[in-house]
Coordinates of C-alpha atoms and ligand atoms in Angstrom, one line a residue:
M1 CA 160.7 -18.2 64.3
E2 CA 158.3 -17.3 62.0
K3 CA 159.6 -16.1 58.9
I4 CA 156.8 -12.6 57.5
Q5 CA 156.3 -14.0 53.7
N6 CA 156.0 -11.5 50.5
Y7 CA 152.7 -11.2 49.3
I8 CA 152.7 -11.6 44.4
D9 CA 150.3 -12.5 41.8
G10 CA 147.8 -13.7 45.3
A11 CA 151.1 -16.2 46.6
L12 CA 152.7 -15.7 49.8
V13 CA 156.2 -15.9 48.5
N14 CA 159.8 -15.8 50.1
P15 CA 162.6 -13.0 49.1
I16 CA 164.2 -13.8 45.9
S17 CA 167.2 -13.4 46.7
N18 CA 165.8 -15.9 50.0
Q19 CA 168.0 -12.7 52.8
Y20 CA 165.7 -12.0 56.1
L21 CA 166.1 -9.0 58.5
D22 CA 165.0 -10.0 62.4
N23 CA 162.2 -8.4 63.9
Y24 CA 162.2 -7.5 66.7
E25 CA 159.5 -7.6 69.8
P26 CA 159.8 -3.6 71.4
S27 CA 158.5 -4.6 74.4
T28 CA 161.2 -7.9 75.3
A29 CA 164.1 -6.4 72.9
E30 CA 164.4 -9.2 71.5
V31 CA 163.7 -11.2 68.0
Y32 CA 160.8 -13.4 67.5
S33 CA 160.4 -13.7 63.2
H34 CA 162.1 -12.5 60.3
I35 CA 160.9 -9.8 57.2
P36 CA 161.6 -10.5 54.0
D37 CA 165.4 -8.3 53.1
S38 CA 163.6 -7.6 49.5
D39 CA 164.9 -6.3 46.8
K40 CA 164.5 -4.3 43.2
K41 CA 163.9 -7.5 41.9
D42 CA 161.0 -8.4 44.0
V43 CA 159.2 -5.9 43.5
D44 CA 160.1 -5.9 39.8
A45 CA 157.7 -9.4 40.0
A46 CA 155.1 -7.4 42.0
V47 CA 154.5 -4.8 39.5
K48 CA 154.4 -7.8 36.2
A49 CA 151.7 -9.1 38.6
A50 CA 149.9 -6.0 39.3
K51 CA 150.3 -5.1 35.7
Q52 CA 149.0 -8.0 34.4
A53 CA 145.9 -7.8 37.0
F54 CA 145.6 -4.4 35.8
P55 CA 143.2 -4.2 33.0
A56 CA 140.2 -6.9 34.8
W57 CA 140.6 -5.8 38.1
S58 CA 139.8 -2.5 37.0
K59 CA 136.7 -3.6 34.4
T60 CA 135.6 -5.2 37.2
T61 CA 132.3 -3.5 38.5
K62 CA 132.1 -1.1 40.7
D63 CA 129.2 -3.9 42.8
K64 CA 132.3 -6.3 42.9
R65 CA 135.2 -4.8 43.7
S66 CA 132.7 -3.2 46.4
A67 CA 131.7 -6.6 47.4
I68 CA 135.2 -8.6 47.8
L69 CA 137.2 -5.0 49.9
Y70 CA 133.8 -5.2 52.7
R71 CA 134.2 -8.9 52.5
I72 CA 137.8 -7.4 53.7
S73 CA 136.7 -6.5 56.2
E74 CA 134.8 -7.8 58.1
L75 CA 137.5 -10.9 58.2
I76 CA 139.3 -7.9 60.2
E77 CA 136.8 -8.3 62.6
E78 CA 136.5 -11.9 62.1
N79 CA 139.9 -11.4 63.3
L80 CA 139.8 -8.9 65.5
E81 CA 142.3 -10.4 68.6
E82 CA 144.6 -12.1 67.2
L83 CA 145.4 -9.5 65.0
A84 CA 145.5 -6.4 67.9
A85 CA 147.5 -9.0 70.4
A86 CA 150.4 -9.0 66.7
E87 CA 150.2 -5.2 66.4
S88 CA 150.7 -5.3 70.2
K89 CA 153.4 -7.6 69.9
D90 CA 155.1 -6.5 67.2
N91 CA 154.9 -2.5 67.8
G92 CA 155.3 -2.4 71.5
K93 CA 151.6 -0.8 71.7
P94 CA 149.4 -1.3 74.0
V95 CA 147.0 -4.5 72.7
S96 CA 143.6 -2.3 74.4
L97 CA 144.6 0.3 72.2
A98 CA 145.5 -1.8 69.0
T99 CA 141.6 -3.5 70.1
K100 CA 139.8 -0.4 70.4
V101 CA 141.9 2.1 67.2
D102 CA 143.9 0.4 65.0
I103 CA 142.2 -3.1 64.2
P104 CA 139.0 -1.2 64.5
R105 CA 139.8 1.4 61.5
A106 CA 141.5 -1.3 59.3
A107 CA 138.7 -2.7 59.1
H108 CA 136.1 0.5 58.7
N109 CA 138.6 1.6 56.5
F110 CA 138.2 -0.5 53.7
R111 CA 134.3 -0.3 54.7
F112 CA 134.1 3.2 53.9
F113 CA 135.8 2.9 50.3
A114 CA 134.1 -0.2 49.6
T115 CA 131.1 1.7 50.1
A116 CA 131.8 5.5 49.2
I117 CA 133.2 3.9 45.4
L118 CA 129.8 3.0 45.0
H119 CA 129.1 7.3 45.4
F120 CA 131.9 8.4 43.1
A121 CA 130.1 10.6 41.0
S122 CA 131.2 12.3 37.2
E123 CA 130.5 16.0 37.2
S124 CA 129.0 17.4 33.6
H125 CA 129.2 20.5 32.2
Q126 CA 126.9 22.0 29.7
M127 CA 127.8 24.7 27.0
E128 CA 125.4 26.6 25.6
E129 CA 126.8 25.8 22.4
G130 CA 124.9 23.4 22.0
A131 CA 127.6 20.6 24.2
I132 CA 128.4 18.6 26.8
N133 CA 131.6 17.6 28.7
Y134 CA 131.9 14.7 30.9
T135 CA 134.5 13.8 33.0
L136 CA 135.4 9.6 33.2
K137 CA 137.6 9.3 36.2
Q138 CA 139.5 6.5 35.2
A139 CA 142.4 3.7 37.3
I140 CA 145.7 5.4 37.0
G141 CA 147.4 1.3 37.0
V142 CA 149.6 0.6 39.5
A143 CA 149.6 2.6 42.3
G144 CA 152.6 2.6 45.0
C145 CA 151.7 2.9 48.6
I146 CA 154.3 3.3 51.4
S147 CA 153.2 3.4 55.2
P148 CA 155.0 4.1 58.6
W149 CA 155.4 1.5 61.9
N150 CA 153.0 3.6 64.3
L151 CA 149.9 2.7 62.8
P152 CA 150.9 0.1 60.7
L153 CA 147.5 -1.8 59.4
Y154 CA 146.1 1.6 59.7
L155 CA 147.4 3.3 57.7
F156 CA 148.0 0.9 55.0
S157 CA 144.2 -0.5 55.1
W158 CA 144.3 4.1 54.6
K159 CA 145.6 3.9 51.6
I160 CA 145.8 0.1 49.7
A161 CA 141.9 0.8 49.8
P162 CA 140.7 3.7 48.5
A163 CA 143.6 2.7 45.4
L164 CA 141.8 -0.7 44.8
A165 CA 138.1 0.5 45.5
A166 CA 138.9 3.0 42.8
G167 CA 140.8 0.1 40.6
N168 CA 144.3 0.2 41.5
C169 CA 146.3 -2.4 41.2
V170 CA 148.6 -1.4 43.9
V171 CA 152.2 -2.9 44.6
A172 CA 152.7 -2.3 48.2
K173 CA 155.3 -1.5 51.9
P174 CA 155.1 -1.7 55.2
S175 CA 157.4 -0.5 57.5
E176 CA 160.5 -2.6 57.8
I177 CA 160.1 -2.0 61.4
T178 CA 156.0 -3.4 62.5
P179 CA 155.6 -5.7 59.2
M180 CA 153.3 -8.1 61.0
S181 CA 150.0 -6.7 60.1
A182 CA 150.8 -6.6 56.6
F183 CA 151.2 -10.1 56.4
L184 CA 148.2 -11.4 58.8
L185 CA 146.1 -8.6 56.1
S186 CA 147.9 -10.6 53.0
K187 CA 146.4 -14.3 54.0
L188 CA 142.9 -11.9 54.8
C189 CA 143.3 -10.5 51.1
I190 CA 143.6 -14.2 50.0
E191 CA 141.1 -15.5 52.2
A192 CA 137.9 -12.2 50.8
G193 CA 139.1 -13.6 46.9
L194 CA 141.3 -10.7 46.4
P195 CA 142.2 -12.3 42.1
K196 CA 145.6 -12.9 42.5
G197 CA 148.1 -9.8 41.7
V198 CA 145.8 -7.3 42.2
L199 CA 147.5 -6.4 45.6
N200 CA 151.0 -6.9 46.3
I201 CA 153.1 -7.1 49.1
V202 CA 156.7 -6.6 49.3
H203 CA 158.5 -6.5 53.0
G204 CA 161.8 -4.8 53.6
L205 CA 164.3 -1.9 53.6
G206 CA 163.1 2.2 53.3
H207 CA 166.6 2.6 50.7
K208 CA 165.7 -0.6 49.1
V209 CA 162.0 -1.9 48.9
G210 CA 161.1 2.0 49.1
A211 CA 163.6 3.1 46.8
A212 CA 162.7 0.1 44.0
I213 CA 158.9 1.5 43.6
T214 CA 159.3 5.3 44.1
E215 CA 161.9 4.7 41.4
H216 CA 159.9 2.7 39.1
D217 CA 158.7 3.6 35.6
E218 CA 155.5 2.1 35.7
I219 CA 154.1 3.1 38.6
P220 CA 152.7 5.9 38.8
V221 CA 151.2 7.2 41.9
I222 CA 152.9 7.0 45.2
S223 CA 150.8 7.6 48.1
F224 CA 153.3 7.3 51.5
T225 CA 153.4 8.6 54.8
G226 CA 156.0 8.5 57.0
G227 CA 158.8 10.8 58.2
T228 CA 159.4 14.7 56.4
A229 CA 162.7 13.6 55.7
T230 CA 162.1 10.9 54.0
G231 CA 158.4 12.4 52.3
A232 CA 162.1 15.1 50.5
Q233 CA 163.7 11.8 49.2
I234 CA 160.5 10.3 47.7
A235 CA 160.1 13.3 45.8
K236 CA 162.9 14.1 44.0
T237 CA 162.6 11.1 42.8
A238 CA 159.1 11.6 42.0
A239 CA 159.1 14.8 40.6
P240 CA 161.1 15.1 37.2
M241 CA 159.3 10.9 36.7
F242 CA 156.1 13.8 36.4
K243 CA 153.7 10.9 39.5
K244 CA 150.9 11.7 41.1
L245 CA 152.8 11.6 44.5
S246 CA 150.2 12.6 47.8
L247 CA 152.8 12.4 51.2
E248 CA 152.0 12.9 54.6
L249 CA 154.9 14.0 56.8
G250 CA 155.6 15.0 60.4
G251 CA 153.7 17.3 63.4
K252 CA 154.8 20.2 65.5
N253 CA 151.0 20.2 66.7
P254 CA 150.0 22.9 69.3
T255 CA 146.9 22.5 72.0
L256 CA 145.4 25.8 72.1
I257 CA 144.1 25.9 76.3
F258 CA 141.6 28.7 76.4
D259 CA 140.7 29.8 80.8
D260 CA 137.5 29.5 79.3
C261 CA 137.9 25.4 78.4
N262 CA 135.3 23.2 79.8
Y263 CA 137.6 21.9 81.7
D264 CA 137.8 18.6 83.0
K265 CA 136.3 17.5 79.9
M266 CA 139.9 18.8 77.5
L267 CA 141.7 17.6 80.9
R268 CA 141.0 14.4 80.4
T269 CA 141.7 14.6 76.7
V270 CA 144.6 16.0 77.0
V271 CA 146.9 13.8 78.7
H272 CA 145.1 11.3 76.1
S273 CA 145.8 13.4 73.2
S274 CA 150.0 14.1 74.3
F275 CA 150.7 10.3 74.4
A276 CA 147.7 7.7 73.0
N277 CA 150.2 5.2 71.2
Q278 CA 152.7 6.3 73.7
G279 CA 153.1 9.6 71.7
Q280 CA 153.3 8.8 67.7
I281 CA 150.6 9.1 66.5
C282 CA 151.5 12.8 63.3
L283 CA 148.4 14.2 65.4
C284 CA 149.4 14.1 68.6
G285 CA 149.7 18.0 70.5
S286 CA 153.3 18.1 71.5
R287 CA 152.6 21.9 72.3
L288 CA 150.8 22.3 75.0
L289 CA 149.9 26.6 74.9
I290 CA 147.7 27.7 78.1
H291 CA 146.7 30.8 78.9
S292 CA 148.1 32.9 81.1
S293 CA 145.5 32.9 83.9
I294 CA 144.8 28.8 84.6
Y295 CA 149.1 28.2 84.1
E296 CA 149.7 26.8 87.2
R297 CA 146.2 25.1 87.8
F298 CA 147.0 23.0 84.6
K299 CA 150.3 22.5 85.1
S300 CA 149.4 20.7 88.8
D301 CA 146.9 18.4 87.3
F302 CA 148.3 17.8 84.3
V303 CA 151.1 16.3 86.0
R304 CA 149.2 15.0 88.6
E305 CA 147.1 12.8 85.5
V306 CA 150.2 12.0 83.3
K307 CA 152.1 10.3 86.6
K308 CA 149.2 8.4 86.7
L309 CA 149.8 6.6 83.7
K310 CA 151.1 2.7 83.8
V311 CA 153.6 2.2 81.6
G312 CA 153.4 -1.6 81.9
N313 CA 153.7 -4.3 79.9
P314 CA 151.3 -3.9 76.5
K315 CA 149.3 -7.0 77.0
N316 CA 147.8 -6.1 79.9
A317 CA 144.4 -4.6 80.7
D318 CA 145.3 -2.2 82.4
T319 CA 148.6 -0.6 80.2
N320 CA 148.6 2.7 79.1
Q321 CA 151.6 3.1 77.7
G322 CA 153.3 0.3 75.9
A323 CA 156.9 0.1 74.3
L324 CA 158.7 2.6 71.6
V325 CA 159.2 0.8 69.6
S326 CA 162.2 0.7 68.3
K327 CA 166.2 1.4 70.5
A328 CA 167.0 4.1 67.5
H329 CA 163.4 6.2 68.7
M330 CA 163.6 5.3 72.1
E331 CA 167.2 6.7 72.2
K332 CA 166.3 9.3 69.3
V333 CA 163.4 10.2 71.8
L334 CA 166.1 10.5 75.5
S335 CA 168.7 12.9 73.6
H336 CA 165.8 15.3 72.9
I337 CA 165.2 15.1 76.2
E338 CA 168.9 15.6 77.1
I339 CA 168.6 18.3 74.2
A340 CA 165.8 20.0 76.1
K341 CA 167.8 20.6 79.4
E342 CA 170.2 21.6 77.6
E343 CA 167.9 24.5 76.7
G344 CA 166.7 25.4 79.9
G345 CA 164.4 22.9 79.7
K346 CA 162.7 21.7 83.4
V347 CA 161.9 18.1 83.4
L348 CA 158.0 18.5 85.2
C349 CA 157.5 14.4 84.8
G350 CA 159.1 11.5 83.6
G351 CA 162.3 12.4 81.4
Y352 CA 163.6 8.4 81.6
Q353 CA 164.1 4.8 80.3
V354 CA 161.5 2.4 82.4
D355 CA 163.5 -0.4 83.7
L356 CA 160.8 -2.9 83.1
A357 CA 163.5 -5.8 83.6
H358 CA 161.8 -7.9 87.1
E359 CA 159.0 -9.3 84.3
G360 CA 160.6 -9.9 82.0
L361 CA 160.5 -6.6 79.1
N362 CA 163.8 -5.7 78.9
G363 CA 162.2 -3.6 76.3
W364 CA 162.0 0.1 75.0
F365 CA 160.1 1.8 77.4
I366 CA 159.9 5.5 78.2
E367 CA 158.1 7.4 80.7
P368 CA 155.9 10.2 79.9
T369 CA 157.6 13.4 80.1
V370 CA 156.7 16.9 80.7
I371 CA 158.6 20.3 80.4
E372 CA 158.5 23.4 81.0
G373 CA 160.1 27.1 80.9
L374 CA 161.2 26.7 77.6
N375 CA 160.8 29.3 75.0
M376 CA 158.6 28.5 71.3
D377 CA 161.8 29.1 68.9
C378 CA 164.0 26.4 70.4
R379 CA 165.4 23.1 69.4
T380 CA 162.7 21.2 71.2
N381 CA 159.7 22.6 70.6
Q382 CA 160.2 22.4 66.3
E383 CA 161.7 19.3 65.6
E384 CA 159.5 16.4 66.3
I385 CA 160.9 14.3 68.6
F386 CA 157.2 11.5 68.2
G387 CA 157.2 10.3 71.7
P388 CA 156.0 10.3 74.9
V389 CA 157.0 14.1 75.4
V390 CA 155.6 17.3 75.4
T391 CA 155.8 20.8 76.5
M392 CA 154.3 23.5 78.6
M393 CA 154.5 27.5 77.6
P394 CA 151.7 30.1 78.5
F395 CA 150.0 32.3 76.4
D396 CA 148.4 35.7 76.5
T397 CA 146.2 36.6 73.7
D398 CA 144.3 34.3 71.2
E399 CA 147.0 36.4 69.0
E400 CA 150.1 35.2 71.2
A401 CA 148.4 31.6 70.6
I402 CA 148.0 31.8 66.8
T403 CA 151.5 32.7 66.6
Y404 CA 153.2 30.2 69.0
S405 CA 150.4 27.4 66.4
N406 CA 151.8 29.1 63.6
S407 CA 155.9 29.0 64.8
T408 CA 157.3 25.9 63.1
K409 CA 157.7 23.9 60.1
Y410 CA 155.1 22.3 60.6
G411 CA 151.1 22.0 59.6
L412 CA 149.8 18.7 60.5
A413 CA 146.7 19.7 63.0
A414 CA 145.3 21.7 65.8
S415 CA 143.0 20.8 69.1
V416 CA 141.7 24.1 70.2
W417 CA 140.1 23.5 73.7
T418 CA 137.5 27.1 75.0
E419 CA 133.6 26.8 74.7
N420 CA 132.4 30.5 73.1
I421 CA 132.0 29.6 69.9
S422 CA 133.8 32.9 67.6
R423 CA 137.0 32.5 70.0
A424 CA 136.4 28.7 68.3
N425 CA 136.6 29.9 64.8
Q426 CA 138.4 32.4 64.6
V427 CA 140.8 30.8 65.8
A428 CA 140.5 27.6 63.3
E429 CA 140.5 30.3 60.5
Q430 CA 143.9 31.4 61.5
L431 CA 145.8 28.0 62.4
H432 CA 148.5 27.2 59.8
M433 CA 146.9 23.6 59.1
G434 CA 145.5 21.4 57.9
I435 CA 143.0 20.0 60.4
V436 CA 141.9 21.4 64.0
W437 CA 139.8 19.8 66.0
T438 CA 137.7 21.4 68.7
N439 CA 137.3 20.2 72.3
C440 CA 137.8 17.4 71.2
W441 CA 141.1 14.8 69.4
L442 CA 141.5 12.8 66.8
L443 CA 137.4 12.5 66.3
R444 CA 137.5 10.5 62.9
D445 CA 134.9 11.0 60.3
L446 CA 136.3 9.3 57.1
R447 CA 134.4 11.7 54.5
T448 CA 136.7 15.0 55.7
P449 CA 140.5 15.9 53.6
F450 CA 143.0 14.4 56.0
G451 CA 146.5 16.0 55.4
G452 CA 148.9 18.7 56.9
V453 CA 150.2 22.1 54.9
K454 CA 154.2 23.5 54.6
Q455 CA 155.8 20.1 55.5
S456 CA 153.2 17.9 56.5
G457 CA 152.9 16.7 53.6
V458 CA 151.3 17.2 50.2
G459 CA 147.7 16.4 49.3
R460 CA 144.9 15.1 51.2
E461 CA 143.5 11.6 52.4
G462 CA 140.4 10.3 52.6
G463 CA 136.5 10.4 51.3
F464 CA 136.7 11.1 47.9
E465 CA 139.7 12.5 48.4
A466 CA 141.2 10.2 47.8
L467 CA 139.5 8.9 45.3
R468 CA 140.5 11.3 43.4
F469 CA 143.7 11.4 43.8
F470 CA 144.1 7.5 42.6
T471 CA 142.1 8.3 39.5
E472 CA 142.7 10.1 36.5
P473 CA 140.3 12.9 35.3
K474 CA 139.7 12.8 31.6
N475 CA 137.1 15.2 29.3
V476 CA 135.4 14.3 27.2
C477 CA 133.6 17.3 24.8
I478 CA 130.7 16.3 22.3
K479 CA 128.9 19.1 20.6
Y480 CA 125.7 18.2 19.4
Ligands
TXE1 O1 160.2 6.9 59.5 P1 160.0 6.8 57.3 P2 161.0 6.0 59.7 C1 158.7 10.5 61.9 C2 158.9 10.6 63.2 C3 159.9 9.5 62.9 C4 160.4 9.7 62.0 C5 161.1 8.7 61.3 O2 159.2 11.6 64.0 O3 160.9 10.2 64.0 O4 160.0 9.9 61.2 O5 161.1 7.7 61.7 C6 159.9 4.2 54.6 N1 162.6 5.3 49.9 N2 157.2 10.2 61.4 O6 162.7 6.9 59.9 O7 162.0 7.0 57.5 C7 160.5 3.3 55.4 O8 160.3 1.8 55.0 C8 160.7 5.6 50.0 C9 156.4 10.5 60.8 O9 160.5 5.1 60.7 O10 159.8 7.8 56.9 C10 158.8 2.8 55.7 O11 157.6 2.2 55.2 N3 160.7 4.3 51.4 C11 155.5 9.2 60.3 C12 158.1 4.5 55.5 O12 159.1 4.8 54.2 C13 161.3 5.2 52.1 C14 154.9 8.5 60.9 C15 158.4 5.0 57.4 O13 159.7 5.4 57.1 C16 162.5 5.3 51.6 C17 156.7 7.1 61.4 C18 163.0 6.0 51.3 N4 164.5 6.5 50.2 C19 157.2 8.5 61.3 N5 163.4 5.4 53.7 C20 153.7 10.4 60.5 N6 153.8 11.2 60.2 O14 152.7 9.6 60.6 C21 162.2 4.3 54.3 N7 160.9 4.3 53.8

């Protein structure tokens, strides 16, 4: 059985303890590889390597750093098929999705930051007193990057690429639930000629490896994407150590559907924005708010389209919905469906685990589920479910739609459907979210700030925001 290895000081190595964890294939529920059960000792070795590599890497010219990162992006593209198959097997997502979205976007992340760093400039401020200030933007040192399981390589690269481009060395931890694509990436980094110690990938559990990264006093900057509860724990450790912190956390995103929208385009996209990646994207719209005048029409059209989504083998090209990432996560999602029923919700379609044993798949599949009849304050409409489950609610006025949208502790993203440009702008302005998509969803320009407000996170990733986060500004004032 394949053994995943850590990537420390330029080499693929076993965990010091020689202990391993099982890695499951979600569609079959079978163990198919082993992952290092690393601990503090491995993190210490990674930090040591990163510290040693830092002086040379931070002094390496931008052109050279850029060329290496660019080469990594090319290698990801050259290995697209292998990476997409691995991501699909490890995560349960349809291979078609990994091929079209996850892996190309991971390559794009490296390419984007390889070039962005060439345009990252500093400001200067002239003074009438006869002085000039200029701002140095210096690499910080060893950056800790911790990422989740839902978009494994995509989110891993979203952190690593800007950290490296800015001249930092990195100790990174992918999710222990989906370690494979990060392991394959470490091999590509070696092939691309990334100097040893510049990137170190330590596999293992959150409370061991993740906590050791967070607590390490030689890691002054942490970028984390994952659950809100974990984010709070990381902040509790990092704040008194005065670490720089970026937290991308959960969401309970509203989709606002007005009666003046382009109906067909909206319907197509909302099926996708509700259920892409089995609903396991922090940006998926899980609360559908529909103007009451089109509620019944939307309900019958939406449920009909959702029922067409094919739940099946992630390897098949015609599969729309693969498996959920783990047994524990599937059980959590199913328990939320039960809570919704107890709260008085009516399940319009879905609601159950899908049995694909006849295809030899004993894994963790759930039918795409649509629920109506719940009020905005109930648990189902307040808590992040992070699975193929959406609720539907009617609204009468724009104010009502905005109030419902803003009524949770989260504030990550919203999508708004209307052809009325004034309404679109007024609604966007009043939504308490980090991201608003109008007449689209998940349309990403990597230059834009990405992140949430309230319990959806702290700080922004993307574009120069990310490069600013991974550098320390220093003002130099010269009197002449
Ligand atoms: O995330 P965790 P989980 C949400 C979603 C999901 C819930 C829990 O609602 O059901 O979070 O998912 C590492 N110190 N999202 O349990 O635990 C962990 O090993 C440092 C939203 O998978 O937050 C992994 O690498 N690190 C989300 C990473 O943190 C720790 C995507 C994320 O895991 C740690 C995923 C600790 N004490 C889940 N404990 C999004 N917003 O995209 C765990 N980790």
